[in-house]
Each structure stands twice: as structure tokens, then as C-alpha cells.
PDB file of C-alpha atoms in Angstrom:
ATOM      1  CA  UNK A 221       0.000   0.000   0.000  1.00 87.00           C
ATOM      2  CA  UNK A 222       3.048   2.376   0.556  1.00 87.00           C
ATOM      3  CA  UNK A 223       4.409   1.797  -2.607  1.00 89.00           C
ATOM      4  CA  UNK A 224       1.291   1.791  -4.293  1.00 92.00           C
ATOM      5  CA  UNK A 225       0.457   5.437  -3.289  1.00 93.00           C
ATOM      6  CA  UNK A 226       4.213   6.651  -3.360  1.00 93.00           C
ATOM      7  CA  UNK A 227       3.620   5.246  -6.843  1.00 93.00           C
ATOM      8  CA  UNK A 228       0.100   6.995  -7.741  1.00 93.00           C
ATOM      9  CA  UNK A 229       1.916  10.319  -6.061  1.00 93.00           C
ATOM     10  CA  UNK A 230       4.889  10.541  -8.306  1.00 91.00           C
ATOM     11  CA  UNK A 231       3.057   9.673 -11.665  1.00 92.00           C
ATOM     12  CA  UNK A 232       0.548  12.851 -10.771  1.00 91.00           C
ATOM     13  CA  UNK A 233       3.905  14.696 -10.683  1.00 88.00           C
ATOM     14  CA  UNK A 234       3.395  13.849 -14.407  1.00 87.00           C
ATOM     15  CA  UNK A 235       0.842  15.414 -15.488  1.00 82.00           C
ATOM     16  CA  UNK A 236      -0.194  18.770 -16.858  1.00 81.00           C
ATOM     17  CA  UNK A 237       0.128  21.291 -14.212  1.00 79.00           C
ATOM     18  CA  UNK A 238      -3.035  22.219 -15.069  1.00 79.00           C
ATOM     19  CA  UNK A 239      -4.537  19.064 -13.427  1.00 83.00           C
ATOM     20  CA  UNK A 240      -2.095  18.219 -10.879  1.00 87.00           C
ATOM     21  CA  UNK A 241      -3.259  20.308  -7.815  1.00 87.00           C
ATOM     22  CA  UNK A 242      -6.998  19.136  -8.588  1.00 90.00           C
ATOM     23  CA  UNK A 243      -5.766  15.483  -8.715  1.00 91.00           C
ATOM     24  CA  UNK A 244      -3.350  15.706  -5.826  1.00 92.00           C
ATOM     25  CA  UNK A 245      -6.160  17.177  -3.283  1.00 91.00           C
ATOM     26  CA  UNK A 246      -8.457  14.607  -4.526  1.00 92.00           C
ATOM     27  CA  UNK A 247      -6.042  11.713  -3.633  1.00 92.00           C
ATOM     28  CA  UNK A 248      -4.471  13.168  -0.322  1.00 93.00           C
ATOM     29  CA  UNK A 249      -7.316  14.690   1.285  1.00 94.00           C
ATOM     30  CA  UNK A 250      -9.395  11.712   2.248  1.00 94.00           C
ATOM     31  CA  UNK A 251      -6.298  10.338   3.339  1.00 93.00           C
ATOM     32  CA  UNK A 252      -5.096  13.521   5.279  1.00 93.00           C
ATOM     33  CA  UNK A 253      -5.546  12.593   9.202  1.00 93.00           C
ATOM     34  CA  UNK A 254      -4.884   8.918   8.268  1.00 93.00           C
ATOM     35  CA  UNK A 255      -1.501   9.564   7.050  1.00 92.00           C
ATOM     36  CA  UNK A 256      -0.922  11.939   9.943  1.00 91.00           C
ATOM     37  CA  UNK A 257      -1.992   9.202  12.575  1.00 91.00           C
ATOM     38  CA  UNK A 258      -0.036   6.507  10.113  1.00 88.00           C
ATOM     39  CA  UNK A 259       3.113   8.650  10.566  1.00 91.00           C
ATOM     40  CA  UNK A 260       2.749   8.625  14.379  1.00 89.00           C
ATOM     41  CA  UNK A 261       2.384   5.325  14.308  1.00 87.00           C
ATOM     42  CA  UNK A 262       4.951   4.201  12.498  1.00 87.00           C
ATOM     43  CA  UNK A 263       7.479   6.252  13.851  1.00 87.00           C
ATOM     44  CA  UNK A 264       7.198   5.798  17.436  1.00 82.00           C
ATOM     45  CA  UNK A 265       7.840   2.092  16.499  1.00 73.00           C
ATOM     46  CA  UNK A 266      10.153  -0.003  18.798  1.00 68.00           C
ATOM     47  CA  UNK A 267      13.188   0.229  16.328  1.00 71.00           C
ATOM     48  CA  UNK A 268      15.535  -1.638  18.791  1.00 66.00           C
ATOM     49  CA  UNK A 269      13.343  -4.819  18.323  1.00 64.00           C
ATOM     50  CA  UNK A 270      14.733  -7.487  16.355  1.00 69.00           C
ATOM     51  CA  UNK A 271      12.509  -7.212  13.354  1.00 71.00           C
ATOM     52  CA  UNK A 272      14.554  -4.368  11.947  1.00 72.00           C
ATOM     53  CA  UNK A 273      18.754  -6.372  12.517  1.00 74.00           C
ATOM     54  CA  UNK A 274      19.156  -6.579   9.210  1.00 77.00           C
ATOM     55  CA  UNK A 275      18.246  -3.826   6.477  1.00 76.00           C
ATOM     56  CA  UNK A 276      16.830  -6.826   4.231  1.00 79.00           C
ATOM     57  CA  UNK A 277      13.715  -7.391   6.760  1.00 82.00           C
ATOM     58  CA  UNK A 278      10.228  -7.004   6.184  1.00 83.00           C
ATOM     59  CA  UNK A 279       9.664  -3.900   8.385  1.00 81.00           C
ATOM     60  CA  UNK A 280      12.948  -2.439   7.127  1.00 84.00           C
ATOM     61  CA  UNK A 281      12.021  -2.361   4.350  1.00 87.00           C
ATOM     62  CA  UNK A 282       8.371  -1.473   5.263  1.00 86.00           C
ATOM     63  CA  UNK A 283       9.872   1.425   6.601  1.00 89.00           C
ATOM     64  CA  UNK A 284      12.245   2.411   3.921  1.00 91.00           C
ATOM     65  CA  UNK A 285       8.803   2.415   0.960  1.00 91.00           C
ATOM     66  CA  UNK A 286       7.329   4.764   3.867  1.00 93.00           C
ATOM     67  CA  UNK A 287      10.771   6.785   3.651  1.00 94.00           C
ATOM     68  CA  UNK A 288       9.917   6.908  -0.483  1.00 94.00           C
ATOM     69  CA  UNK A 289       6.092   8.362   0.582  1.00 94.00           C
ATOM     70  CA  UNK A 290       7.257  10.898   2.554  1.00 95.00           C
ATOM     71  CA  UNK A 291       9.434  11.983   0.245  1.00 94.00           C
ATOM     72  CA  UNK A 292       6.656  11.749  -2.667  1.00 93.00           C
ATOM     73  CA  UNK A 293       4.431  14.157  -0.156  1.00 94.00           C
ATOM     74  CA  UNK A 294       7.634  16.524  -0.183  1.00 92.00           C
ATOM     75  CA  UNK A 295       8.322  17.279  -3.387  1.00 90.00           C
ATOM     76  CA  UNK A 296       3.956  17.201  -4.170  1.00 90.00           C
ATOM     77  CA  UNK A 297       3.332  20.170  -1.891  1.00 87.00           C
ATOM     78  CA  UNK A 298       4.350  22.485  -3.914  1.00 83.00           C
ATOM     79  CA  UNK A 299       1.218  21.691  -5.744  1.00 84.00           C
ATOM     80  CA  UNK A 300      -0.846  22.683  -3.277  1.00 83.00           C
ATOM     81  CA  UNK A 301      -1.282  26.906  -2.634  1.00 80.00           C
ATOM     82  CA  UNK A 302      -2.622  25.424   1.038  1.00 84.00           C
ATOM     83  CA  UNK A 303      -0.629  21.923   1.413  1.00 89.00           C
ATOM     84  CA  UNK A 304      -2.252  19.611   3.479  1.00 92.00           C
ATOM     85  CA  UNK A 305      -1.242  18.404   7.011  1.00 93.00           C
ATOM     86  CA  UNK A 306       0.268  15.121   5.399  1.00 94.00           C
ATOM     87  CA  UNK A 307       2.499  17.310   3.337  1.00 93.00           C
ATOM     88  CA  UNK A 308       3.745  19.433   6.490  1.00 93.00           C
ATOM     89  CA  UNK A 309       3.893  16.660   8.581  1.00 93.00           C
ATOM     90  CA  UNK A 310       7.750  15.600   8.121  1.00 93.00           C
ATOM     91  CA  UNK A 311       8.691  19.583   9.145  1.00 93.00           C
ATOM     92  CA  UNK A 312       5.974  19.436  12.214  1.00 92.00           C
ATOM     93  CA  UNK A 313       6.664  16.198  13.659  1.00 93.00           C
ATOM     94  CA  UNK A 314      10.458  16.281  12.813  1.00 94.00           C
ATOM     95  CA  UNK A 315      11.493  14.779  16.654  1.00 93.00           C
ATOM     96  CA  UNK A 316      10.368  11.615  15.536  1.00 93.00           C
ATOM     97  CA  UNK A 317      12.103  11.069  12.428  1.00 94.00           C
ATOM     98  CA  UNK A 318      15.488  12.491  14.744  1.00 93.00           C
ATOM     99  CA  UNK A 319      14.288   9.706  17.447  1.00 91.00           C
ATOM    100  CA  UNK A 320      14.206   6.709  14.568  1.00 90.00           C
ATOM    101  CA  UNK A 321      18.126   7.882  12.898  1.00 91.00           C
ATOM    102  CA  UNK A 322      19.060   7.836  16.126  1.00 89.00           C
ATOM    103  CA  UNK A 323      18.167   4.222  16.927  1.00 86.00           C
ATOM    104  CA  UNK A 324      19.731   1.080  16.462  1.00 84.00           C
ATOM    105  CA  UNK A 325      18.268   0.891  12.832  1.00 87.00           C
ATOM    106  CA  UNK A 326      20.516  -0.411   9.760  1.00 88.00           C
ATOM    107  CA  UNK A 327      22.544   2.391   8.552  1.00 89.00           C
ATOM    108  CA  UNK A 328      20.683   2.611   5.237  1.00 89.00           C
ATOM    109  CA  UNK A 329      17.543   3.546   6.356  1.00 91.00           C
ATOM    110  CA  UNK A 330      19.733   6.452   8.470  1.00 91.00           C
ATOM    111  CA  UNK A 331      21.189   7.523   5.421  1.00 93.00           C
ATOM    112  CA  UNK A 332      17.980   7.278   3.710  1.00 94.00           C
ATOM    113  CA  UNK A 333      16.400   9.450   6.810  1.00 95.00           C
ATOM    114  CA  UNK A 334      19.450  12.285   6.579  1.00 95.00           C
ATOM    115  CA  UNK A 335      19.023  12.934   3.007  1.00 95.00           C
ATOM    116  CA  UNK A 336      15.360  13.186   3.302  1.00 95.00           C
ATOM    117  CA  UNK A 337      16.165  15.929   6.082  1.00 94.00           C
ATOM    118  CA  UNK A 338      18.622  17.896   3.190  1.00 94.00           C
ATOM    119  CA  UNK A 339      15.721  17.845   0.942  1.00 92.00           C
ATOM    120  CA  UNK A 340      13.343  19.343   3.626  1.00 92.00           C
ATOM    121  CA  UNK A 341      16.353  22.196   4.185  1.00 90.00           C
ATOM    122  CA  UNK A 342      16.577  22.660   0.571  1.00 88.00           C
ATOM    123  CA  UNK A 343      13.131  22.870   0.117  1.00 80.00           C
ATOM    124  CA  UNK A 344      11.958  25.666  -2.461  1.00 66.00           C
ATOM    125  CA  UNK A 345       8.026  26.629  -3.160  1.00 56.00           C
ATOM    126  CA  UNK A 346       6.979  27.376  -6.731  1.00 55.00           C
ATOM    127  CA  UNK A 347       6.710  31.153  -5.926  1.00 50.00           C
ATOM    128  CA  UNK A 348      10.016  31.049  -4.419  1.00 53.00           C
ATOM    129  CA  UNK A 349      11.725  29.171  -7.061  1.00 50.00           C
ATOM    130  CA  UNK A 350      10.436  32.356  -9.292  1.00 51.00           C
ATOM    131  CA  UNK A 351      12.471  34.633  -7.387  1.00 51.00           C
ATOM    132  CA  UNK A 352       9.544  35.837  -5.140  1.00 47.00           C
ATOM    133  CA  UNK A 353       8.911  36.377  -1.620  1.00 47.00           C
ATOM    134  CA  UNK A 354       9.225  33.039   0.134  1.00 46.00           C
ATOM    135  CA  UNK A 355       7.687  34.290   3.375  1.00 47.00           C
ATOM    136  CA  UNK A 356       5.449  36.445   1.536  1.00 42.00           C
ATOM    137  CA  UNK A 357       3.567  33.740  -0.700  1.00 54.00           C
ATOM    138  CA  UNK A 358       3.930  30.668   1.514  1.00 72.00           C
ATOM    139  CA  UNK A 359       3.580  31.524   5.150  1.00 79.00           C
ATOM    140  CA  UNK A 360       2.787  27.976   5.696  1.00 85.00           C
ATOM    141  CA  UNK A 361       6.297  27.000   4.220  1.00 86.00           C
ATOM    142  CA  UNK A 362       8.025  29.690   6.516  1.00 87.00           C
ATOM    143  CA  UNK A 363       5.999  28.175   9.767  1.00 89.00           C
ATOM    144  CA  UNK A 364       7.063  24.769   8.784  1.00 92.00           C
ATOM    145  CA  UNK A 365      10.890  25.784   8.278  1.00 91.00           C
ATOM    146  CA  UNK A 366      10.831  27.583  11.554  1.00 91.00           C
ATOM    147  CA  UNK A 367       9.120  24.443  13.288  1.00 93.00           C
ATOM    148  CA  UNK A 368      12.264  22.226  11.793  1.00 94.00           C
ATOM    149  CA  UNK A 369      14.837  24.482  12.684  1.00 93.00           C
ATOM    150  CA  UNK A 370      14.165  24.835  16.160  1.00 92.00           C
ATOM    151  CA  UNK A 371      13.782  21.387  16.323  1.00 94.00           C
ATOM    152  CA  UNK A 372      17.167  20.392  14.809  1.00 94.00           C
ATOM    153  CA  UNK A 373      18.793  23.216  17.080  1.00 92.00           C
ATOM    154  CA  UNK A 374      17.367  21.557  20.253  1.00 92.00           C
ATOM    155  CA  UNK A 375      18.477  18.061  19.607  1.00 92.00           C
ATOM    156  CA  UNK A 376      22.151  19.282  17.710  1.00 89.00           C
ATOM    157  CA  UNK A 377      22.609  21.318  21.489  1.00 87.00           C
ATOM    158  CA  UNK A 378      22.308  18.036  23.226  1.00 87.00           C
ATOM    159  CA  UNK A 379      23.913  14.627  22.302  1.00 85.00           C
ATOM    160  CA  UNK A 380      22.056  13.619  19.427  1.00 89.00           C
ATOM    161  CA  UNK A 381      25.004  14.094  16.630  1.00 87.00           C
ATOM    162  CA  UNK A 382      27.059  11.742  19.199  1.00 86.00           C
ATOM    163  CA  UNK A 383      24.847   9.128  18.228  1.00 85.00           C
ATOM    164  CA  UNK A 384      24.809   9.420  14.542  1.00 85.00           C
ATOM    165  CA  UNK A 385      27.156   7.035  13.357  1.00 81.00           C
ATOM    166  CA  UNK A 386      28.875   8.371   9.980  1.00 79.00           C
ATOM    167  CA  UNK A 387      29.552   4.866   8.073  1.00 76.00           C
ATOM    168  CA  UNK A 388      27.731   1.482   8.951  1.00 66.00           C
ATOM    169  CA  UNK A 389      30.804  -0.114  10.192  1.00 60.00           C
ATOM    170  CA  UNK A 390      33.015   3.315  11.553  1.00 47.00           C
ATOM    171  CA  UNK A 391      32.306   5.520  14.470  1.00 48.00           C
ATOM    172  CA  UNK A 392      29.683   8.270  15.444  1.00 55.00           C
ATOM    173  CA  UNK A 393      29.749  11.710  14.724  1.00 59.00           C
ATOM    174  CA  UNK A 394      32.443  13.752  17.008  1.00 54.00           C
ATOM    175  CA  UNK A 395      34.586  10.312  17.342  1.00 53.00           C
ATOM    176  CA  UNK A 396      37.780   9.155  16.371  1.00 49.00           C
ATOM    177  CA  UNK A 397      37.079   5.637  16.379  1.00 52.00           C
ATOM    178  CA  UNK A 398      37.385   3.958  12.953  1.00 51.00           C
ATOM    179  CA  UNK A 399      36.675   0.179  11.653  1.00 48.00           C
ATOM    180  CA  UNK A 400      39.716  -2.014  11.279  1.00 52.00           C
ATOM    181  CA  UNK A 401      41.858  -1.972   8.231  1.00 52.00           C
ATOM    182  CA  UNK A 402      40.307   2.062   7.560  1.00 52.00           C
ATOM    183  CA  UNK A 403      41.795   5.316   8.002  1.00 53.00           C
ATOM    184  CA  UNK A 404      39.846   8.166   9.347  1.00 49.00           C
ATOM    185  CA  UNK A 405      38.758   9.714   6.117  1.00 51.00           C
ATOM    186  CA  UNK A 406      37.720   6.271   4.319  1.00 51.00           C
ATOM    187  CA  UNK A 407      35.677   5.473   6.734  1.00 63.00           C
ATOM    188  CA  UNK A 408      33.655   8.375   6.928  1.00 78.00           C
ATOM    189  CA  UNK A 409      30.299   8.791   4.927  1.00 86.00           C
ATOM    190  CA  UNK A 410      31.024  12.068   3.277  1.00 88.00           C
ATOM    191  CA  UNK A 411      27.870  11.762   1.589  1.00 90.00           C
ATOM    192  CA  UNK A 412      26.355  11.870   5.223  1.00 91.00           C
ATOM    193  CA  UNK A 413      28.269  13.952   6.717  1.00 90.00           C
ATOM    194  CA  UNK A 414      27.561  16.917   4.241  1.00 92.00           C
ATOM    195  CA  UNK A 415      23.877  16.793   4.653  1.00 93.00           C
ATOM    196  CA  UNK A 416      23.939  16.585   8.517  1.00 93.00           C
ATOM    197  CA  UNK A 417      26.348  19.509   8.098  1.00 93.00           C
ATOM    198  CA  UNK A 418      23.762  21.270   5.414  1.00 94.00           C
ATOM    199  CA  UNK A 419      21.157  20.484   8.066  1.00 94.00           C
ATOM    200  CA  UNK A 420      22.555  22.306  10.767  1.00 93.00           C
ATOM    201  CA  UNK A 421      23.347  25.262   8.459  1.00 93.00           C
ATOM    202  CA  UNK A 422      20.559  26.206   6.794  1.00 92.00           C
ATOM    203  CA  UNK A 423      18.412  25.739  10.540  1.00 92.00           C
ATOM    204  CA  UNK A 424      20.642  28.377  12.120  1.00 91.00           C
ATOM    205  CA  UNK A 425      20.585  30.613   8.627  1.00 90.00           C
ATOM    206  CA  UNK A 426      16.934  30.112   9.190  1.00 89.00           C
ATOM    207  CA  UNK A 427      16.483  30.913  12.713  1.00 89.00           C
ATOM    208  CA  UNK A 428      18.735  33.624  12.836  1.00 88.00           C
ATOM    209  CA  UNK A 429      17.062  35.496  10.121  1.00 86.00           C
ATOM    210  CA  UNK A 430      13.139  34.708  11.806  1.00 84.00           C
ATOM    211  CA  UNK A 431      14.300  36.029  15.309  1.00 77.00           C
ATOM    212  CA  UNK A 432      12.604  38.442  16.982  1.00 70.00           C
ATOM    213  CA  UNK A 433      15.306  39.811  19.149  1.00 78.00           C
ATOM    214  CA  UNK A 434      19.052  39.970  18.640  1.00 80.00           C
ATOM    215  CA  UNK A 435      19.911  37.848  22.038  1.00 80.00           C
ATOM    216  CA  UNK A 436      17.791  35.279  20.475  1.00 75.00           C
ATOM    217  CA  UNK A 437      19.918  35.000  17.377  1.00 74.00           C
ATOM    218  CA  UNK A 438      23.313  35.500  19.456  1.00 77.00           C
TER     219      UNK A 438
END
């Protein structure tokens, strides 16, 4: 059923623009507050358990085709002048997806989690992709990006990036520890470790240009 309706999602992409938004609101909004409570669901999941050892499992790789619709919802709201709840529900809810990459889960559905975070970051609406007033035409885009950055700010000023492991076999974020038979720099994602990086960035860009008072961005 994920598939399926990552599937549907992306081949209304297709279409003439003319008809997308009228096909996309048709197909998400009966869905809306079941994909929200899905989402919840899902992601407050025991990932410790051993149904998700090895990255070839069922319910890894339940969880990576629900990795594919969220990114499917991404990239569709643009579609939408008002974007439904589903759509803003990765940048709302963004703790959760933080609690599941840092987990015990196989280190490709991390991955797959990190770079899903870059595309949130580097997330553009239509109007903004023209050259117009982001916060202007999409306030709910500017709420959303506000929500994530404060989010990634809170968790990046505790331990989470110590727990963030940077290859599957190497060491976490912040440590020197490498695998056997690897210097420091093999081992490293780099692939990973430039979107966390990204990540951080473009939250404190954002926060620092949507705070109210200058202690607040100090």
C-alpha cells in the first residue's frame, strides 16, 4: 500500500500542471488525518526490536517504501497553494524522524532518513523558485521551516550528533574511532556527513534570520 500510493503520487507529478493540484487534493485529502496518525504510528515504532537487525527485513524495508512516501508528499506540496497536514507533517513532527536515525536501525535507512532531512532544508516553493517572496507567498512554508529548525537546534545542542554514526561499520559523529583496516577519512560517509552539516546550516541561517530579538539569534 506504501508503494502503491508513493507510486500513484509521483506519476501525478506527471501530469499537466493544469490538473495536478486538482488530482493531488483529490487523492491526499481523504487520506489527510490517516496519514498523519499513520506517521505517528509508524514512527514511534520499537526500532531496537529485532525485526529491523538486518536492512533486508520485512519492516525495514516497510519502513524504507514509507521513507519513499514521505518523500513523494515533499516534493507534491508544492502543488498545493494550502498543502495539506500530510504534506507538512515531516517539518511538524520532525522529533520523531530524529528519534528513529538515532536508533539502532541499519545504517541505510539512516542515510535514507538524513538525506530526506537535506531535501526538507533545501526545500523551495513554486513562488520562491520564481524569485519571489518566500515568506510572503507561503507563510505555511516559513511556519514549517521555523518548526524544523528549532527542532534540529534543540536536539544538535544536546547529544544527538554523538549518536549518529557516519559509516555502517566506523564511528559516530564527534569520534575518532574507525573500523579495522580504515583510516579516518575512508571510513567516513562524506555523503552523510555533508547533509547533517547542510542540516545544521541552513536551521541556524533560518532561525537567525526569523528572530525576533538579537539575544535570540546571538
Amino acid at each position: 500500500c506504501l508503494w502503491t500510493l508513493a507510486a500513484i503520487l509521483k506519476e501525478t507529478l506527471k501530469d499537466a500542471p493544469v490538473a495536478r493540484a486538482g488530482a493531488l487534493k483529490k487523492l491526499l485529502a481523504p487520506l489527510d488525518a490517516v496519514l498523519e496518525g499513520f506517521y505517528s504510528a509508524i514512527l514511534l515504532h520499537h526500532f531496537d526490536s529485532h525485526h529491523y537487525t538486518s536492512p533486508y527485513s520485512e519492516a525495514a524495508n516497510n519502513l524504507i517504501s514509507f521513507i519513499d512516501l514521505l518523500e513523494a508528499l515533499l516534493v507534491s506540496r508544492v502543488e498545493l497553494e494550502l498543502p495539506l497536514r500530510c504534506q507538512r507533517i515531516l517539518f511538524l513532527k520532525l522529533s520523531y524522524v530524529l528519534n528513529v536515525i538515532s536508533s539502532s536501525i541499519p545504517y541505510v535507512i539512516k542515510k535514507k532518513f538524513i538525506l530526506l532531512l537535506k531535501k526538507c532544508v533545501l526545500y523551495k516553493s513554486r513562488e520562491d523558485a520564481k524569485g519571489a517572496s518566500l515568506f510572503l507567498q507561503t507563510p505555511s512554508l516559513c511556519e514549517d521551516m521555523l518548526a524544523l529548525s528549532n527542532v534540529v537546534l534543540q536536539v544538535v545542542n544536546l547529544t544527538w550528533l554523538n549518536q549518529i554514526p557516519l559509516s555502517g561499520k566506523s564511528s559516530c559523529f564527534g569520534s575518532s574511532e574507525t573500523a579495522p583496516g580504515h583510516d579516518s577519512q575512508c571510513a567516513s560517509d562524506q555523503t552523510v556527513l555533508r547533509a547533517l552539516s547542510l542540516v545544521m546550516l541552513k536551521a541556524l541561517e533560518f532561525k537567525s534570520h526569523n528572530s525576533a530579538t538579537e539575544a535570540e539569534i546571538k
